[in-house]
XYZ file of C-alpha atoms in Angstrom:
655
model
C -11.011 26.968 -10.400
C -7.802 27.519 -12.366
C -8.556 31.261 -12.393
C -9.193 31.408 -8.651
C -6.195 29.173 -7.912
C -3.902 31.304 -10.061
C -5.173 34.471 -8.396
C -4.576 33.120 -4.876
C -1.150 31.834 -5.899
C -0.332 35.156 -7.533
C -0.435 36.701 -4.062
C 2.910 34.946 -3.618
C 4.374 37.700 -5.821
C 4.377 39.795 -2.653
C 6.709 37.222 -1.030
C 9.557 37.474 -3.547
C 12.866 38.361 -2.027
C 11.640 37.536 1.493
C 10.894 33.888 0.726
C 12.239 31.401 -1.795
C 9.661 29.835 -4.124
C 9.714 26.508 -2.257
C 8.723 28.365 0.941
C 5.630 30.128 -0.517
C 3.255 27.365 0.468
C 3.992 27.856 4.159
C 2.372 31.303 3.854
C -0.231 30.877 1.137
C -1.855 27.708 2.499
C -2.557 28.931 6.092
C -3.769 32.316 4.798
C -6.143 30.525 2.375
C -7.497 28.425 5.231
C -7.841 31.509 7.453
C -9.752 33.407 4.760
C -12.057 30.474 4.191
C -12.836 30.229 7.917
C -13.274 34.013 8.056
C -15.871 33.871 5.292
C -17.654 30.935 6.966
C -17.816 32.823 10.245
C -19.153 36.084 8.826
C -22.952 35.372 9.111
C -22.719 34.269 12.760
C -19.886 36.478 13.990
C -22.036 39.036 15.901
C -24.162 36.364 17.527
C -21.051 34.470 18.672
C -19.565 37.559 20.205
C -22.693 38.075 22.277
C -22.684 34.449 23.398
C -19.004 34.743 24.321
C -19.861 37.461 26.837
C -22.178 35.025 28.725
C -20.509 31.628 28.304
C -17.078 30.095 27.961
C -15.446 26.695 27.579
C -17.670 23.747 26.849
C -20.817 25.731 27.558
C -19.914 28.189 24.799
C -19.309 25.280 22.407
C -22.809 23.940 23.076
C -24.504 27.359 22.814
C -22.764 28.237 19.556
C -23.781 24.938 17.965
C -27.351 25.275 19.250
C -27.767 28.893 18.128
C -25.821 28.904 14.853
C -25.322 25.275 13.864
C -21.579 25.914 13.642
C -19.143 23.381 15.079
C -16.384 26.036 15.483
C -16.193 29.734 16.216
C -13.907 32.701 16.891
C -14.449 35.067 19.822
C -11.979 37.766 18.682
C -13.216 41.248 17.771
C -11.356 41.007 14.502
C -12.000 39.814 10.958
C -10.129 40.572 7.733
C -11.893 43.894 7.261
C -11.184 45.154 10.812
C -7.619 43.914 10.677
C -6.892 46.237 7.786
C -8.245 49.266 9.707
C -5.207 49.220 12.015
C -2.038 48.752 9.919
C 0.229 49.546 12.877
C -1.280 46.925 15.106
C -1.844 44.342 12.349
C 0.689 41.791 13.606
C -0.614 41.748 17.184
C -4.253 41.851 16.069
C -3.811 39.005 13.574
C -2.184 36.846 16.200
C -5.020 37.731 18.534
C -7.477 36.703 15.859
C -6.031 33.223 15.244
C -5.583 32.606 18.987
C -9.312 33.076 19.649
C -10.587 30.212 17.545
C -12.436 27.456 19.371
C -10.285 24.645 20.745
C -11.035 22.273 17.875
C -9.240 24.592 15.412
C -5.583 23.616 15.839
C -4.619 23.999 12.200
C -2.550 27.156 12.344
C -0.004 25.868 14.823
C 0.663 23.020 12.383
C 1.971 25.593 9.934
C 3.984 27.518 12.544
C 1.773 30.404 11.394
C 2.708 32.875 14.159
C 6.358 32.660 13.135
C 5.438 33.458 9.545
C 3.279 36.422 10.688
C 6.203 37.845 12.580
C 8.545 37.391 9.600
C 6.045 39.060 7.232
C 5.612 41.988 9.593
C 9.398 42.389 9.963
C 9.815 42.498 6.178
C 6.860 44.913 5.664
C 4.836 42.322 3.752
C 2.122 41.497 6.239
C -0.343 44.274 5.305
C 0.071 43.534 1.580
C -0.717 39.828 2.063
C -3.710 40.426 4.323
C -5.093 43.043 1.949
C -4.732 40.711 -1.022
C -6.549 37.833 0.761
C -9.285 40.209 1.893
C -10.095 40.686 -1.791
C -10.802 36.929 -2.234
C -14.356 35.809 -1.477
C -14.159 32.205 -0.285
C -17.660 31.970 1.150
C -19.385 28.656 0.244
C -21.984 30.578 -1.784
C -19.113 31.744 -4.042
C -16.758 28.760 -3.767
C -18.683 25.558 -2.946
C -17.111 22.925 -0.755
C -16.105 20.743 -3.733
C -14.409 23.670 -5.429
C -12.678 24.633 -2.232
C -11.200 21.173 -1.972
C -9.998 21.533 -5.567
C -8.464 24.913 -4.650
C -6.526 23.477 -1.743
C -5.205 20.677 -3.978
C -4.357 23.114 -6.774
C -2.285 25.149 -4.337
C -0.595 22.081 -2.961
C 0.298 20.983 -6.501
C 1.774 24.395 -7.262
C 3.634 24.373 -3.942
C 5.014 20.852 -4.573
C 5.994 21.902 -8.084
C 7.987 24.839 -6.711
C 9.523 22.676 -4.004
C 10.435 19.877 -6.433
C 8.352 17.589 -4.254
C 5.816 14.943 -5.180
C 2.330 16.435 -5.244
C 0.866 12.959 -5.274
C 2.179 12.355 -1.760
C -0.528 14.737 -0.545
C -3.564 13.899 -2.611
C -5.113 11.459 -5.086
C -6.622 12.483 -8.478
C -10.360 13.016 -8.259
C -11.098 10.691 -11.188
C -9.449 7.744 -9.410
C -11.320 8.557 -6.180
C -14.697 8.792 -7.972
C -14.156 5.323 -9.455
C -13.263 3.864 -6.026
C -16.249 5.512 -4.383
C -18.634 4.283 -7.045
C -17.302 0.743 -6.686
C -17.630 0.987 -2.868
C -21.202 2.180 -3.095
C -22.198 -0.264 -5.877
C -23.284 -3.070 -3.535
C -25.315 -0.761 -1.307
C -26.890 1.297 -4.041
C -30.494 0.696 -3.017
C -29.980 1.184 0.725
C -28.081 4.414 0.088
C -31.152 5.869 -1.603
C -33.391 5.442 1.438
C -34.494 8.677 3.165
C -32.389 9.671 6.146
C -29.604 7.214 5.340
C -26.598 7.655 7.605
C -23.251 6.011 6.859
C -19.681 6.354 8.095
C -16.524 6.444 5.986
C -12.909 6.385 7.107
C -9.565 7.178 5.476
C -6.415 6.262 7.505
C -4.202 8.185 5.030
C -6.533 11.171 4.686
C -4.060 13.632 3.158
C -5.982 16.798 2.382
C -9.295 14.974 2.611
C -9.949 14.494 -1.109
C -11.225 10.903 -0.783
C -13.604 11.784 2.032
C -14.868 14.861 0.158
C -15.548 12.994 -3.061
C -17.301 10.197 -1.148
C -19.666 12.748 0.403
C -20.253 14.490 -2.936
C -21.074 11.170 -4.684
C -23.495 10.096 -1.967
C -25.321 13.449 -1.908
C -25.625 13.331 -5.710
C -27.545 10.073 -5.305
C -29.473 11.038 -2.202
C -29.474 14.692 -1.060
C -31.093 13.634 2.255
C -28.363 11.135 3.072
C -25.716 11.842 5.677
C -22.133 10.627 5.487
C -20.010 11.041 8.568
C -16.402 11.479 7.647
C -13.426 10.160 9.663
C -9.756 10.486 8.858
C -6.236 10.256 10.232
C -3.210 11.958 8.682
C 0.459 12.013 9.683
C 1.567 15.136 7.818
C 0.929 18.325 9.763
C 0.037 20.558 6.838
C -2.127 17.975 5.070
C -3.928 17.376 8.355
C -4.552 21.103 8.769
C -5.978 21.431 5.274
C -8.133 18.315 5.679
C -9.526 19.551 8.945
C -10.275 22.968 7.486
C -12.036 21.396 4.547
C -14.174 19.275 6.886
C -15.145 22.385 8.829
C -16.574 23.906 5.711
C -18.653 20.783 5.090
C -20.222 20.972 8.536
C -18.494 17.743 9.609
C -17.391 17.065 13.176
C -13.765 18.221 13.030
C -12.958 15.995 16.008
C -13.236 13.102 13.551
C -10.086 14.273 11.736
C -7.057 13.350 13.835
C -3.313 13.774 13.582
C -0.914 10.864 14.007
C 0.811 7.795 12.557
C -1.982 5.339 11.715
C 0.271 2.311 11.844
C 1.841 3.126 15.208
C -1.160 4.743 16.847
C -4.675 4.091 15.531
C -6.697 7.092 16.753
C -9.943 5.216 16.057
C -9.012 1.961 17.694
C -12.471 1.676 19.209
C -14.393 2.224 15.959
C -15.304 0.357 12.787
C -16.952 1.874 9.717
C -19.425 1.230 6.943
C -16.874 2.254 4.296
C -13.094 2.589 4.363
C -10.767 3.890 1.673
C -7.077 4.683 1.323
C -4.249 5.478 -1.042
C -1.240 4.630 1.081
C 2.372 5.410 0.038
C 4.049 2.719 -2.138
C 7.545 1.476 -1.476
C 7.914 3.520 1.723
C 9.444 1.787 4.708
C 7.713 1.565 8.047
C 10.820 1.562 10.263
C 9.478 4.476 12.366
C 6.385 2.430 13.216
C 8.108 -0.991 13.418
C 8.371 -1.320 17.190
C 4.738 -0.237 17.790
C 3.408 -2.479 14.994
C 5.256 -5.569 16.245
C 4.256 -4.908 19.851
C 0.604 -4.565 18.839
C 0.823 -7.788 16.832
C 2.405 -9.583 19.797
C -0.398 -8.469 22.094
C -3.272 -8.889 19.636
C -2.128 -12.165 18.112
C -3.982 -13.345 15.008
C -7.047 -11.268 15.870
C -5.417 -7.836 15.652
C -5.140 -5.576 12.639
C -1.675 -6.914 11.914
C -2.461 -10.484 12.860
C -2.469 -11.948 9.308
C 1.206 -11.131 8.754
C 3.838 -8.446 8.314
C 5.311 -7.357 4.974
C 8.994 -6.392 4.616
C 9.956 -3.254 6.490
C 10.901 -1.721 3.119
C 7.261 -1.355 2.034
C 4.330 -0.784 4.356
C 1.398 -0.637 1.969
C 0.096 -4.109 2.889
C -0.121 -2.992 6.528
C -2.771 -0.499 5.451
C -4.542 -3.325 3.618
C -4.882 -5.374 6.802
C -5.646 -2.230 8.783
C -8.641 -1.478 6.553
C -9.857 -5.081 6.774
C -9.823 -4.644 10.539
C -11.718 -1.327 10.393
C -14.697 -2.579 8.393
C -17.904 -2.871 10.365
C -18.237 -6.559 11.483
C -20.444 -8.807 9.415
C -22.805 -9.473 12.313
C -23.451 -5.689 12.483
C -24.237 -5.422 8.790
C -20.731 -5.636 7.350
C -18.421 -3.096 5.781
C -16.624 -2.417 2.540
C -13.164 -0.993 1.858
C -11.257 0.278 -1.149
C -7.524 0.757 -1.365
C -5.148 1.733 -4.163
C -1.979 -0.378 -4.267
C 0.811 -0.993 -6.756
C 1.366 -4.435 -8.301
C 3.640 -5.986 -5.688
C 0.915 -6.905 -3.091
C -0.592 -9.189 -5.759
C 2.319 -11.591 -5.744
C 5.311 -10.507 -3.630
C 6.739 -12.888 -1.050
C 7.186 -16.658 -1.175
C 4.775 -19.132 0.414
C 4.243 -18.527 4.120
C 6.038 -15.148 3.973
C 4.304 -12.115 5.510
C 2.775 -10.865 2.212
C 1.597 -14.388 1.214
C 0.045 -14.950 4.628
C -1.824 -11.618 4.333
C -3.274 -12.684 0.982
C -4.033 -16.131 2.444
C -5.951 -14.609 5.380
C -7.946 -12.220 3.203
C -8.885 -14.908 0.689
C -9.570 -17.753 3.109
C -11.790 -15.376 5.110
C -13.559 -14.311 1.898
C -12.673 -10.635 2.336
C -11.551 -9.817 -1.241
C -14.469 -8.803 -3.456
C -12.766 -7.408 -6.536
C -9.444 -6.133 -7.855
C -9.385 -3.597 -10.709
C -6.333 -2.864 -12.808
C -6.174 0.885 -13.456
C -4.637 2.618 -16.483
C -1.020 3.732 -16.117
C -0.153 7.460 -15.967
C -3.230 8.492 -13.972
C -1.396 9.572 -10.813
C 0.602 12.767 -10.366
C 3.798 11.231 -9.193
C 4.019 7.847 -10.829
C 3.273 6.151 -14.146
C 3.345 2.592 -12.788
C 0.539 0.050 -12.819
C -1.891 0.417 -9.932
C -4.869 -1.575 -8.676
C -7.971 -0.877 -6.605
C -8.697 -3.663 -4.119
C -12.316 -3.801 -2.949
C -12.805 -5.665 0.338
C -16.148 -6.821 1.671
C -16.749 -8.911 4.808
C -20.464 -9.534 4.099
C -20.617 -10.354 0.392
C -23.796 -10.880 -1.550
C -24.694 -14.561 -2.034
C -23.624 -14.675 -5.689
C -20.185 -13.213 -4.832
C -19.553 -15.400 -1.809
C -16.346 -17.394 -2.048
C -15.316 -15.621 -5.271
C -13.123 -12.762 -6.499
C -13.741 -10.639 -9.537
C -10.701 -9.382 -11.455
C -11.311 -6.460 -13.848
C -8.757 -5.264 -16.367
C -9.565 -1.574 -16.848
C -6.063 -0.681 -18.027
C -7.295 0.497 -21.383
C -10.290 2.475 -20.130
C -9.077 6.070 -20.128
C -8.976 9.339 -22.037
C -5.974 11.516 -22.653
C -5.624 14.826 -20.800
C -5.145 17.962 -22.835
C -2.376 18.988 -20.425
C -0.246 16.728 -18.294
C 0.038 17.295 -14.535
C 3.325 15.760 -13.496
C 3.073 12.082 -14.472
C -0.685 12.322 -14.916
C -1.293 12.166 -18.682
C -4.529 10.148 -18.603
C -7.781 10.202 -16.660
C -10.696 7.922 -16.005
C -13.508 10.013 -17.437
C -17.226 9.522 -16.696
C -17.671 7.159 -19.652
C -14.813 4.912 -18.544
C -15.987 4.981 -14.913
C -19.494 3.971 -15.879
C -18.144 1.137 -18.039
C -15.981 -0.224 -15.183
C -18.862 -0.072 -12.657
C -21.159 -1.859 -15.138
C -18.590 -4.661 -15.529
C -18.386 -4.935 -11.763
C -22.220 -4.966 -11.389
C -22.624 -7.594 -14.137
C -20.315 -9.999 -12.289
C -19.755 -12.130 -15.384
C -16.868 -13.608 -17.336
C -15.885 -11.297 -20.223
C -12.748 -10.213 -21.973
C -12.161 -7.670 -19.179
C -13.595 -9.622 -16.268
C -12.520 -12.881 -14.662
C -14.418 -14.647 -11.859
C -12.344 -17.014 -9.713
C -12.843 -18.937 -6.516
C -10.820 -17.880 -3.522
C -8.964 -21.189 -3.544
C -7.895 -20.693 -7.172
C -5.188 -18.344 -5.908
C -3.631 -20.913 -3.580
C -0.581 -23.088 -4.285
C 1.783 -25.477 -2.541
C 5.484 -24.913 -2.612
C 6.897 -28.434 -2.563
C 10.523 -29.355 -1.908
C 12.012 -31.730 -4.450
C 14.998 -33.682 -3.137
C 17.732 -35.597 -5.003
C 19.816 -38.282 -3.318
C 23.290 -37.500 -1.989
C 26.078 -39.426 -3.688
C 29.581 -39.220 -2.230
C 32.883 -41.005 -2.462
C 35.084 -41.262 0.640
C 38.746 -41.226 1.480
C 40.432 -41.334 4.928
C 43.302 -39.221 3.528
C 41.062 -36.139 3.582
C 41.096 -36.116 7.390
C 44.398 -34.233 7.327
C 42.691 -31.291 5.649
C 39.940 -30.870 8.256
C 40.125 -27.715 10.341
C 39.203 -27.615 14.021
C 35.596 -26.751 13.387
C 35.198 -29.527 10.836
C 36.916 -31.998 13.178
C 34.473 -31.167 15.956
C 31.572 -31.739 13.609
C 33.052 -35.023 12.303
C 33.865 -36.560 15.659
C 31.032 -35.168 17.753
C 31.728 -35.438 21.466
C 35.182 -36.947 21.066
C 37.384 -34.590 23.116
C 40.725 -35.750 21.685
C 40.493 -36.580 17.969
C 44.263 -36.879 17.468
C 44.433 -40.699 17.838
C 41.613 -41.101 15.330
C 43.307 -38.766 12.857
C 46.518 -40.777 13.161
C 44.682 -43.992 12.272
C 42.955 -42.302 9.336
C 46.256 -40.977 8.032
C 47.588 -44.522 7.944
C 44.710 -45.800 5.770
C 46.168 -44.344 2.579
C 44.367 -42.657 -0.289
C 41.929 -45.406 -1.291
C 38.611 -44.113 -2.666
C 35.410 -45.760 -1.442
C 32.146 -45.252 -3.411
C 29.982 -46.859 -0.758
C 29.254 -45.282 2.599
C 28.789 -48.661 4.251
C 32.115 -50.056 2.905
C 33.988 -46.959 4.057
C 32.478 -47.047 7.530
C 33.256 -50.754 7.801
C 36.897 -50.194 6.835
C 37.280 -47.320 9.273
C 35.607 -49.244 12.105
C 38.021 -52.153 11.669
C 41.048 -49.827 11.737
C 39.805 -48.061 14.874
C 38.957 -51.388 16.591
C 42.493 -52.583 15.941
C 43.897 -49.875 18.186
C 41.054 -49.849 20.710
C 39.153 -46.850 19.359
C 35.437 -46.799 18.776
C 32.669 -44.355 17.714
C 28.871 -44.481 17.805
C 26.997 -45.237 14.572
C 25.957 -41.617 14.354
C 29.577 -40.489 14.737
C 30.703 -42.803 11.970
C 28.111 -41.291 9.602
C 29.201 -37.739 10.564
C 32.822 -38.666 9.937
C 32.000 -40.238 6.590
C 30.098 -37.094 5.489
C 33.049 -34.942 6.507
C 35.394 -37.008 4.414
C 33.083 -37.311 1.436
C 33.105 -35.539 -1.954
C 30.304 -35.432 -4.584
C 30.484 -38.279 -7.043
C 27.617 -39.178 -9.371
C 29.103 -42.643 -9.846
C 28.997 -43.361 -6.112
C 26.249 -45.145 -4.186
C 23.490 -43.171 -2.432
C 24.266 -42.014 1.114
C 21.618 -43.179 3.595
C 20.634 -42.286 7.175
C 20.377 -44.661 10.147
C 17.079 -46.031 8.890
C 18.359 -46.699 5.428
C 16.571 -43.704 3.848
C 18.385 -41.667 1.166
C 20.057 -38.547 2.423
C 19.140 -35.442 0.359
C 21.783 -33.544 -1.550
C 21.144 -29.929 -0.478
C 23.052 -28.590 -3.486
C 20.446 -30.172 -5.766
C 17.404 -29.281 -3.645
C 14.712 -27.526 -5.672
C 11.230 -26.132 -5.079
C 8.150 -26.215 -7.294
C 4.885 -24.304 -6.986
C 1.826 -26.509 -7.487
C -1.474 -24.657 -7.967
C -4.419 -25.817 -5.891
C -6.195 -26.143 -9.226
C -3.695 -28.584 -10.758
C -5.394 -31.447 -12.587
C -8.805 -29.766 -12.254
C -8.783 -29.922 -8.446
C -11.677 -27.935 -6.957
C -11.127 -28.850 -3.296
C -8.407 -26.345 -2.479
C -5.961 -27.563 0.134
C -8.135 -30.525 1.120
C -6.681 -33.103 -1.269
C -3.102 -31.947 -0.963
C -1.269 -35.307 -0.931
C -2.940 -36.700 -4.029
C -2.584 -33.508 -6.094
C 1.084 -33.097 -5.224
C 1.704 -36.777 -5.996
C 0.015 -36.404 -9.406
C 2.023 -33.281 -10.163
C 5.283 -34.917 -9.193
C 4.671 -38.013 -11.283
C 3.702 -35.987 -14.323
C 6.007 -32.938 -14.139
C 9.108 -34.004 -12.165
C 9.712 -37.728 -12.087
C 10.079 -38.168 -15.869
C 13.039 -35.768 -15.794
C 14.720 -36.796 -12.534
C 13.681 -40.401 -11.754
C 15.673 -40.582 -8.452
C 13.943 -37.474 -6.978
C 11.283 -37.421 -4.276
C 9.092 -34.854 -2.457
C 9.670 -34.116 1.203
C 6.024 -33.493 2.134
C 6.980 -32.187 5.595
C 8.585 -29.167 3.959
C 5.483 -28.281 1.900
C 4.281 -24.713 2.366
C 1.003 -23.047 1.428
C 1.084 -19.780 -0.477
C -1.349 -17.403 -2.168
C -0.713 -15.089 -5.116
C -2.927 -13.230 -7.564
C -1.305 -13.577 -11.021
C -3.337 -10.721 -12.513
C -1.287 -10.137 -15.674
C -1.046 -13.881 -16.479
C -4.804 -14.365 -16.180
C -5.456 -11.611 -18.730
C -2.532 -12.468 -20.998
C -3.454 -12.995 -24.650
C -0.897 -14.656 -26.889
C 0.075 -12.571 -29.870
C 1.950 -14.612 -32.535
C 5.073 -13.041 -33.967
C 4.951 -11.518 -37.426
C 5.833 -13.824 -40.304
C 9.549 -13.829 -41.182
C 8.832 -12.836 -44.765
C 7.080 -9.675 -43.541
C 9.967 -8.826 -41.226
C 12.449 -9.395 -44.058
C 10.516 -7.015 -46.322
C 10.584 -4.327 -43.652
C 14.304 -4.781 -43.107
C 15.006 -4.597 -46.839
C 12.953 -1.432 -47.080
C 14.917 0.160 -44.215
C 18.227 -0.902 -45.700
C 17.256 0.591 -49.082
C 16.274 3.812 -47.331
C 19.609 3.981 -45.480
C 21.580 3.266 -48.657
C 19.699 6.043 -50.430
C 20.612 8.510 -47.697
C 24.272 7.427 -47.823
C 24.389 7.983 -51.558
C 22.979 11.496 -51.036
C 25.747 12.207 -48.509
C 28.456 10.903 -50.841
C 27.141 13.002 -53.743
């Protein structure tokens, strides 16, 4: 593949001077697609031309498929060989050729290919390029579908490299895809081996179609008589064109590959699938889709694909998570499974009852999360960060019901001989088999944890401390208009009240009740009065924090909370060995407070009305193993050895 890829890419030598290196892909990629289609059409070309003389439109589509089995065709009189026979008319003939593809081939317009043809012709490069591509045999007998997919991705990588772009934005490493596919198929292994098995698989971020292609390859390796119908949506024009071209070569229905923004416009809104998989972008905002997403959520309520919650606009990867959950075939129809690659933030980002937490809550309380696998770092082309495969299942096997398996596969990798961008490691066949075996075993081991769905829940409780203030009427002179309005409520003319307060002197009161009593007497003496609520507002406005003062209370005599001392604590559902989840909330929170909070702040209390429910998946903490520090004597010996070495070097310099 590297030889073929380098040969195809070497054709770009003919573009030097006319194009800059970062522009080569706009020519090489569509010509590669065209040559592949040209080779695919060769066996049926004559028969299609005869049919085209008798039929057109939809009738021709039907006849071509019936007679040749092909889902696309070209009715032009040209192919690469005939194009080269007329150098003078090459530009017009080539445009004629690409314009006579069947209606489902819209890939060339996505590249603006006609513009490039005109430019190549103007610069006397068109014949050279067509002649070079005519030398490349891209028929499936020579370059199988799997190898063709690799070729597309190799060219994209080279193009991205020349453009200083991120190749990983366009495709996912095959080793990561194979692992995800094997995990997806693991629970249906027996049914997938049945003769005539037909399944559907969907990728909402299809890219160049690598995930779909690998899924089909893996299924056919297990069962050559199986059939996997591939569906995908892609927002990038060029990636869409390549994906669609790749699906053509596989004999797939190219109408199942669609162009568009999955979040804003689900092109398969009426379909669900047996399997779903995705590698969405990380840390990419969804502002362009924001209006459509929020409108859909408003109309669909909690039942729509975004019903569980919305993540921050700065990162849309969790929207694809809920989208996949919505696209799985319903449980009553046999259920579906989904796999998605995410970075670490969806495990824990967001406080209780935030959008991300509510998404986790919905997935876990509805028993949708089957397993989460921590992947090795440095396995993707454009990032070295930690990544995770989430496996969703809405019809779990009985032994997995109500549970989630966490697998730490971060150390299961082999080193590549040559790095590709950030990709320095890969999940080889041995590592993949080991991970799938751990998943199949569904047992507690060093690398596997089995937890109940409710084990990930927690309560965020609000711990209050009493408000303690001292009071002085002299502070009224410092109140601005806004503070006066708040202190006196509906009193339209506070001036008389302020005059009385100014005459009370600078005495400090450490009791709210005593201060209000003194103020009330002064006001009554001049015929002024306030409501009990207004007196409390006034007292608060004229108060200052004082730990030696009495506690400020409300109208019912309850302590007022000091907002400056307000704190929150996260209480796990599992605290104290609780196994009932959110059911026994009051007793568990009370036990936590008495054991963990009250001994340190005896005057504190919990405002249960402010309690929130949250969910997080503390993956790293669950697999953390304490490593004691080295003994001090050992560290001292190392330091002394280093100091001696440095002193020796200094003596050499001085000599």
